[in-house]
């Protein structure tokens, strides 16, 4: 339902041209949560801002439900924007207005009558579980609550698409989880499509269906969340994923510190459920030392995880153990 073709965005000043988006094409299906990850400056925010023309694309086309967004005049653009909500890292609430007024604002803009506004705001307050805060000001509520107000405001006009630019980056883990659950229910309840910029691995894993990796204004890889994390196609994606902040830092091992070979094993749903480590320990002549592990449940119910192990034994035995793991469909990386 969202089709972006050959999108280019250049920023010009008197002397230079900066190509922030460099010939990007992708499609997002209805009801999908599409993640965008990449280093700072890669062009993620610019790309997302082009989708509702907060940023005017230099060239290329953006089609939403068959309507080309590029060609819309001012009036039609304002109308189209109603169907695209947006939330940000710093919430962007109106500090002089109450929670109620913040959520009512976009409805007033579109000229909804007072009674309908009241009903809609109440519905949204209920959805984000903030009925008791409706008369509070943003300064009187927590970060997680502010983001819930921002979500209620963004969803009040019942948009088809929600753009989320690092919406959980400023939140602690408990609030992050609450916001993610809310976004997941929005997809189900309002049949929404979400485009989600994030630098948090667990956020991408828990909510996204597919992920695009951006670098220097280009999408270098797009795949299911499972494939992006388990078997990225490019070295650049792989090294980027390793640099994500929630790869647990205290679990970075230096192979020099170990006698045996250090292996990182990646599991997916099929492999995570089989007793692979048990088989390895029973059948291999190596000593197996478990160092760290992690398993995540993905949005579609699948699981994805890794295990770092030390294998000690003769080179032939280590080779045989790696072979056995690979045959079981485990992705093995020698560290
Ligand atoms: N209004 C602007 N004028 C000029 N250059 C801009 C403007 N907005 C963004 N840029 C440049 O475009 C490039 C992409 O910026 P963008 O904000 O899209 O990156 P990002 O991937 O969202 O980064 P971050 O993760 O830090 O938010 C950067 O080099 C940035 O400096
Ligand atoms: Mg950004």
PDB file of C-alpha atoms in Angstrom, residues 16-139:
ATOM      1  CA  UNK A  16      27.098  22.253  -1.638  1.00  0.00           C
ATOM      2  CA  UNK A  17      24.524  19.629  -2.441  1.00  0.00           C
ATOM      3  CA  UNK A  18      23.953  16.908   0.124  1.00  0.00           C
ATOM      4  CA  UNK A  19      22.125  13.834  -1.149  1.00  0.00           C
ATOM      5  CA  UNK A  20      20.400  12.691   2.053  1.00  0.00           C
ATOM      6  CA  UNK A  21      18.210  10.144   0.230  1.00  0.00           C
ATOM      7  CA  UNK A  22      19.873   8.540  -2.736  1.00  0.00           C
ATOM      8  CA  UNK A  23      17.550   6.600  -5.032  1.00  0.00           C
ATOM      9  CA  UNK A  24      15.540   4.656  -2.480  1.00  0.00           C
ATOM     10  CA  UNK A  25      12.750   2.252  -3.473  1.00  0.00           C
ATOM     11  CA  UNK A  26      10.673   0.031  -1.203  1.00  0.00           C
ATOM     12  CA  UNK A  27       7.140  -1.152  -0.575  1.00  0.00           C
ATOM     13  CA  UNK A  28       5.276  -1.614   2.690  1.00  0.00           C
ATOM     14  CA  UNK A  29       2.135  -3.729   2.933  1.00  0.00           C
ATOM     15  CA  UNK A  30      -1.023  -2.822   4.794  1.00  0.00           C
ATOM     16  CA  UNK A  31      -0.883  -3.861   8.447  1.00  0.00           C
ATOM     17  CA  UNK A  32       2.856  -4.324   8.313  1.00  0.00           C
ATOM     18  CA  UNK A  33       5.352  -2.909  10.818  1.00  0.00           C
ATOM     19  CA  UNK A  34       8.324  -1.860   8.711  1.00  0.00           C
ATOM     20  CA  UNK A  35      11.505  -0.981  10.590  1.00  0.00           C
ATOM     21  CA  UNK A  36      14.241   1.346   9.418  1.00  0.00           C
ATOM     22  CA  UNK A  37      17.637   1.075  11.081  1.00  0.00           C
ATOM     23  CA  UNK A  38      20.992   2.654  10.268  1.00  0.00           C
ATOM     24  CA  UNK A  39      23.760   4.860  11.596  1.00  0.00           C
ATOM     25  CA  UNK A  40      23.175   8.440  12.618  1.00  0.00           C
ATOM     26  CA  UNK A  41      22.969  10.600   9.492  1.00  0.00           C
ATOM     27  CA  UNK A  42      22.003   7.673   7.254  1.00  0.00           C
ATOM     28  CA  UNK A  43      18.844   9.499   6.182  1.00  0.00           C
ATOM     29  CA  UNK A  44      16.186   7.659   8.189  1.00  0.00           C
ATOM     30  CA  UNK A  45      14.304  10.716   9.475  1.00  0.00           C
ATOM     31  CA  UNK A  46      14.542  12.472   6.121  1.00  0.00           C
ATOM     32  CA  UNK A  47      13.095   9.425   4.377  1.00  0.00           C
ATOM     33  CA  UNK A  48      10.181   9.198   6.772  1.00  0.00           C
ATOM     34  CA  UNK A  49       9.554  12.953   6.595  1.00  0.00           C
ATOM     35  CA  UNK A  50       9.331  12.676   2.807  1.00  0.00           C
ATOM     36  CA  UNK A  51       6.448  10.227   3.185  1.00  0.00           C
ATOM     37  CA  UNK A  52       4.115  12.951   4.480  1.00  0.00           C
ATOM     38  CA  UNK A  53       5.974  15.672   2.591  1.00  0.00           C
ATOM     39  CA  UNK A  54       7.189  17.414   5.715  1.00  0.00           C
ATOM     40  CA  UNK A  55      10.248  17.255   3.501  1.00  0.00           C
ATOM     41  CA  UNK A  56       9.711  17.841  -0.246  1.00  0.00           C
ATOM     42  CA  UNK A  57      11.304  15.022  -2.245  1.00  0.00           C
ATOM     43  CA  UNK A  58      13.733  16.179  -4.941  1.00  0.00           C
ATOM     44  CA  UNK A  59      12.627  13.397  -7.282  1.00  0.00           C
ATOM     45  CA  UNK A  60      10.999   9.988  -7.261  1.00  0.00           C
ATOM     46  CA  UNK A  61       7.471   8.991  -6.360  1.00  0.00           C
ATOM     47  CA  UNK A  62       5.558   8.075  -3.212  1.00  0.00           C
ATOM     48  CA  UNK A  63       2.268   6.280  -3.634  1.00  0.00           C
ATOM     49  CA  UNK A  64      -0.102   5.571  -0.753  1.00  0.00           C
ATOM     50  CA  UNK A  65      -3.107   3.377  -1.537  1.00  0.00           C
ATOM     51  CA  UNK A  66      -2.724   4.216  -5.200  1.00  0.00           C
ATOM     52  CA  UNK A  67      -2.563   7.996  -4.636  1.00  0.00           C
ATOM     53  CA  UNK A  68       0.636   9.712  -5.663  1.00  0.00           C
ATOM     54  CA  UNK A  69       1.559  11.975  -2.740  1.00  0.00           C
ATOM     55  CA  UNK A  70       4.002  14.037  -4.815  1.00  0.00           C
ATOM     56  CA  UNK A  71       1.345  15.573  -7.031  1.00  0.00           C
ATOM     57  CA  UNK A  72      -1.115  16.697  -4.365  1.00  0.00           C
ATOM     58  CA  UNK A  73      -1.890  20.390  -4.070  1.00  0.00           C
ATOM     59  CA  UNK A  74      -1.832  22.036  -0.671  1.00  0.00           C
ATOM     60  CA  UNK A  75      -5.429  21.264   0.198  1.00  0.00           C
ATOM     61  CA  UNK A  76      -5.324  17.624  -0.859  1.00  0.00           C
ATOM     62  CA  UNK A  77      -1.988  17.224   0.913  1.00  0.00           C
ATOM     63  CA  UNK A  78      -3.498  18.424   4.196  1.00  0.00           C
ATOM     64  CA  UNK A  79      -6.245  15.885   3.706  1.00  0.00           C
ATOM     65  CA  UNK A  80      -3.787  13.094   2.898  1.00  0.00           C
ATOM     66  CA  UNK A  81      -1.761  13.954   6.001  1.00  0.00           C
ATOM     67  CA  UNK A  82      -4.771  13.129   8.142  1.00  0.00           C
ATOM     68  CA  UNK A  83      -4.222   9.536   7.232  1.00  0.00           C
ATOM     69  CA  UNK A  84      -0.568   9.667   8.305  1.00  0.00           C
ATOM     70  CA  UNK A  85       0.152  10.104  12.022  1.00  0.00           C
ATOM     71  CA  UNK A  86       3.601  10.718  13.429  1.00  0.00           C
ATOM     72  CA  UNK A  87       5.302  10.262  16.801  1.00  0.00           C
ATOM     73  CA  UNK A  88       8.781  11.344  17.878  1.00  0.00           C
ATOM     74  CA  UNK A  89      11.478  10.690  20.457  1.00  0.00           C
ATOM     75  CA  UNK A  90      10.779  13.917  22.355  1.00  0.00           C
ATOM     76  CA  UNK A  91       6.960  13.512  22.252  1.00  0.00           C
ATOM     77  CA  UNK A  92       6.340  17.048  20.815  1.00  0.00           C
ATOM     78  CA  UNK A  93       3.334  17.729  23.054  1.00  0.00           C
ATOM     79  CA  UNK A  94       1.931  21.216  23.586  1.00  0.00           C
ATOM     80  CA  UNK A  95       3.128  22.012  27.089  1.00  0.00           C
ATOM     81  CA  UNK A  96       0.519  24.740  27.688  1.00  0.00           C
ATOM     82  CA  UNK A  97      -2.345  22.358  26.909  1.00  0.00           C
ATOM     83  CA  UNK A  98      -3.821  19.533  28.947  1.00  0.00           C
ATOM     84  CA  UNK A  99      -3.679  15.909  27.912  1.00  0.00           C
ATOM     85  CA  UNK A 100      -7.273  16.217  26.704  1.00  0.00           C
ATOM     86  CA  UNK A 101      -6.531  19.341  24.666  1.00  0.00           C
ATOM     87  CA  UNK A 102      -3.439  17.782  23.129  1.00  0.00           C
ATOM     88  CA  UNK A 103      -5.449  14.835  21.841  1.00  0.00           C
ATOM     89  CA  UNK A 104      -8.354  17.046  20.750  1.00  0.00           C
ATOM     90  CA  UNK A 105      -6.115  19.385  18.746  1.00  0.00           C
ATOM     91  CA  UNK A 106      -5.895  17.466  15.433  1.00  0.00           C
ATOM     92  CA  UNK A 107      -9.646  16.879  15.573  1.00  0.00           C
ATOM     93  CA  UNK A 108     -10.323  20.607  15.949  1.00  0.00           C
ATOM     94  CA  UNK A 109      -8.055  21.269  12.978  1.00  0.00           C
ATOM     95  CA  UNK A 110     -10.178  19.027  10.765  1.00  0.00           C
ATOM     96  CA  UNK A 111     -13.345  20.731  11.986  1.00  0.00           C
ATOM     97  CA  UNK A 112     -14.927  17.864  13.886  1.00  0.00           C
ATOM     98  CA  UNK A 113     -17.878  18.977  16.025  1.00  0.00           C
ATOM     99  CA  UNK A 114     -17.451  19.289  19.768  1.00  0.00           C
ATOM    100  CA  UNK A 115     -19.472  16.249  20.760  1.00  0.00           C
ATOM    101  CA  UNK A 116     -17.654  13.981  18.338  1.00  0.00           C
ATOM    102  CA  UNK A 117     -14.324  15.352  19.546  1.00  0.00           C
ATOM    103  CA  UNK A 118     -15.289  14.519  23.096  1.00  0.00           C
ATOM    104  CA  UNK A 119     -16.214  10.952  22.170  1.00  0.00           C
ATOM    105  CA  UNK A 120     -13.065  10.410  20.158  1.00  0.00           C
ATOM    106  CA  UNK A 121     -10.763  11.827  22.844  1.00  0.00           C
ATOM    107  CA  UNK A 122     -12.429   9.632  25.469  1.00  0.00           C
ATOM    108  CA  UNK A 123     -11.981   6.600  23.225  1.00  0.00           C
ATOM    109  CA  UNK A 124      -8.309   7.436  22.717  1.00  0.00           C
ATOM    110  CA  UNK A 125      -7.750   8.096  26.442  1.00  0.00           C
ATOM    111  CA  UNK A 126      -9.226   4.709  27.137  1.00  0.00           C
ATOM    112  CA  UNK A 127      -7.071   3.072  24.462  1.00  0.00           C
ATOM    113  CA  UNK A 128      -3.843   4.478  25.934  1.00  0.00           C
ATOM    114  CA  UNK A 129      -5.088   3.965  29.495  1.00  0.00           C
ATOM    115  CA  UNK A 130      -4.814   7.590  30.603  1.00  0.00           C
ATOM    116  CA  UNK A 131      -8.384   8.483  31.501  1.00  0.00           C
ATOM    117  CA  UNK A 132      -7.292   9.656  34.935  1.00  0.00           C
ATOM    118  CA  UNK A 133      -4.753  12.090  33.456  1.00  0.00           C
ATOM    119  CA  UNK A 134      -6.993  13.923  31.052  1.00  0.00           C
ATOM    120  CA  UNK A 135      -6.755  17.241  32.865  1.00  0.00           C
ATOM    121  CA  UNK A 136      -3.033  17.001  33.613  1.00  0.00           C
ATOM    122  CA  UNK A 137      -0.398  19.028  31.800  1.00  0.00           C
ATOM    123  CA  UNK A 138       2.576  17.326  30.095  1.00  0.00           C
ATOM    124  CA  UNK A 139       4.892  18.542  32.882  1.00  0.00           C
TER     125      UNK A 139
END
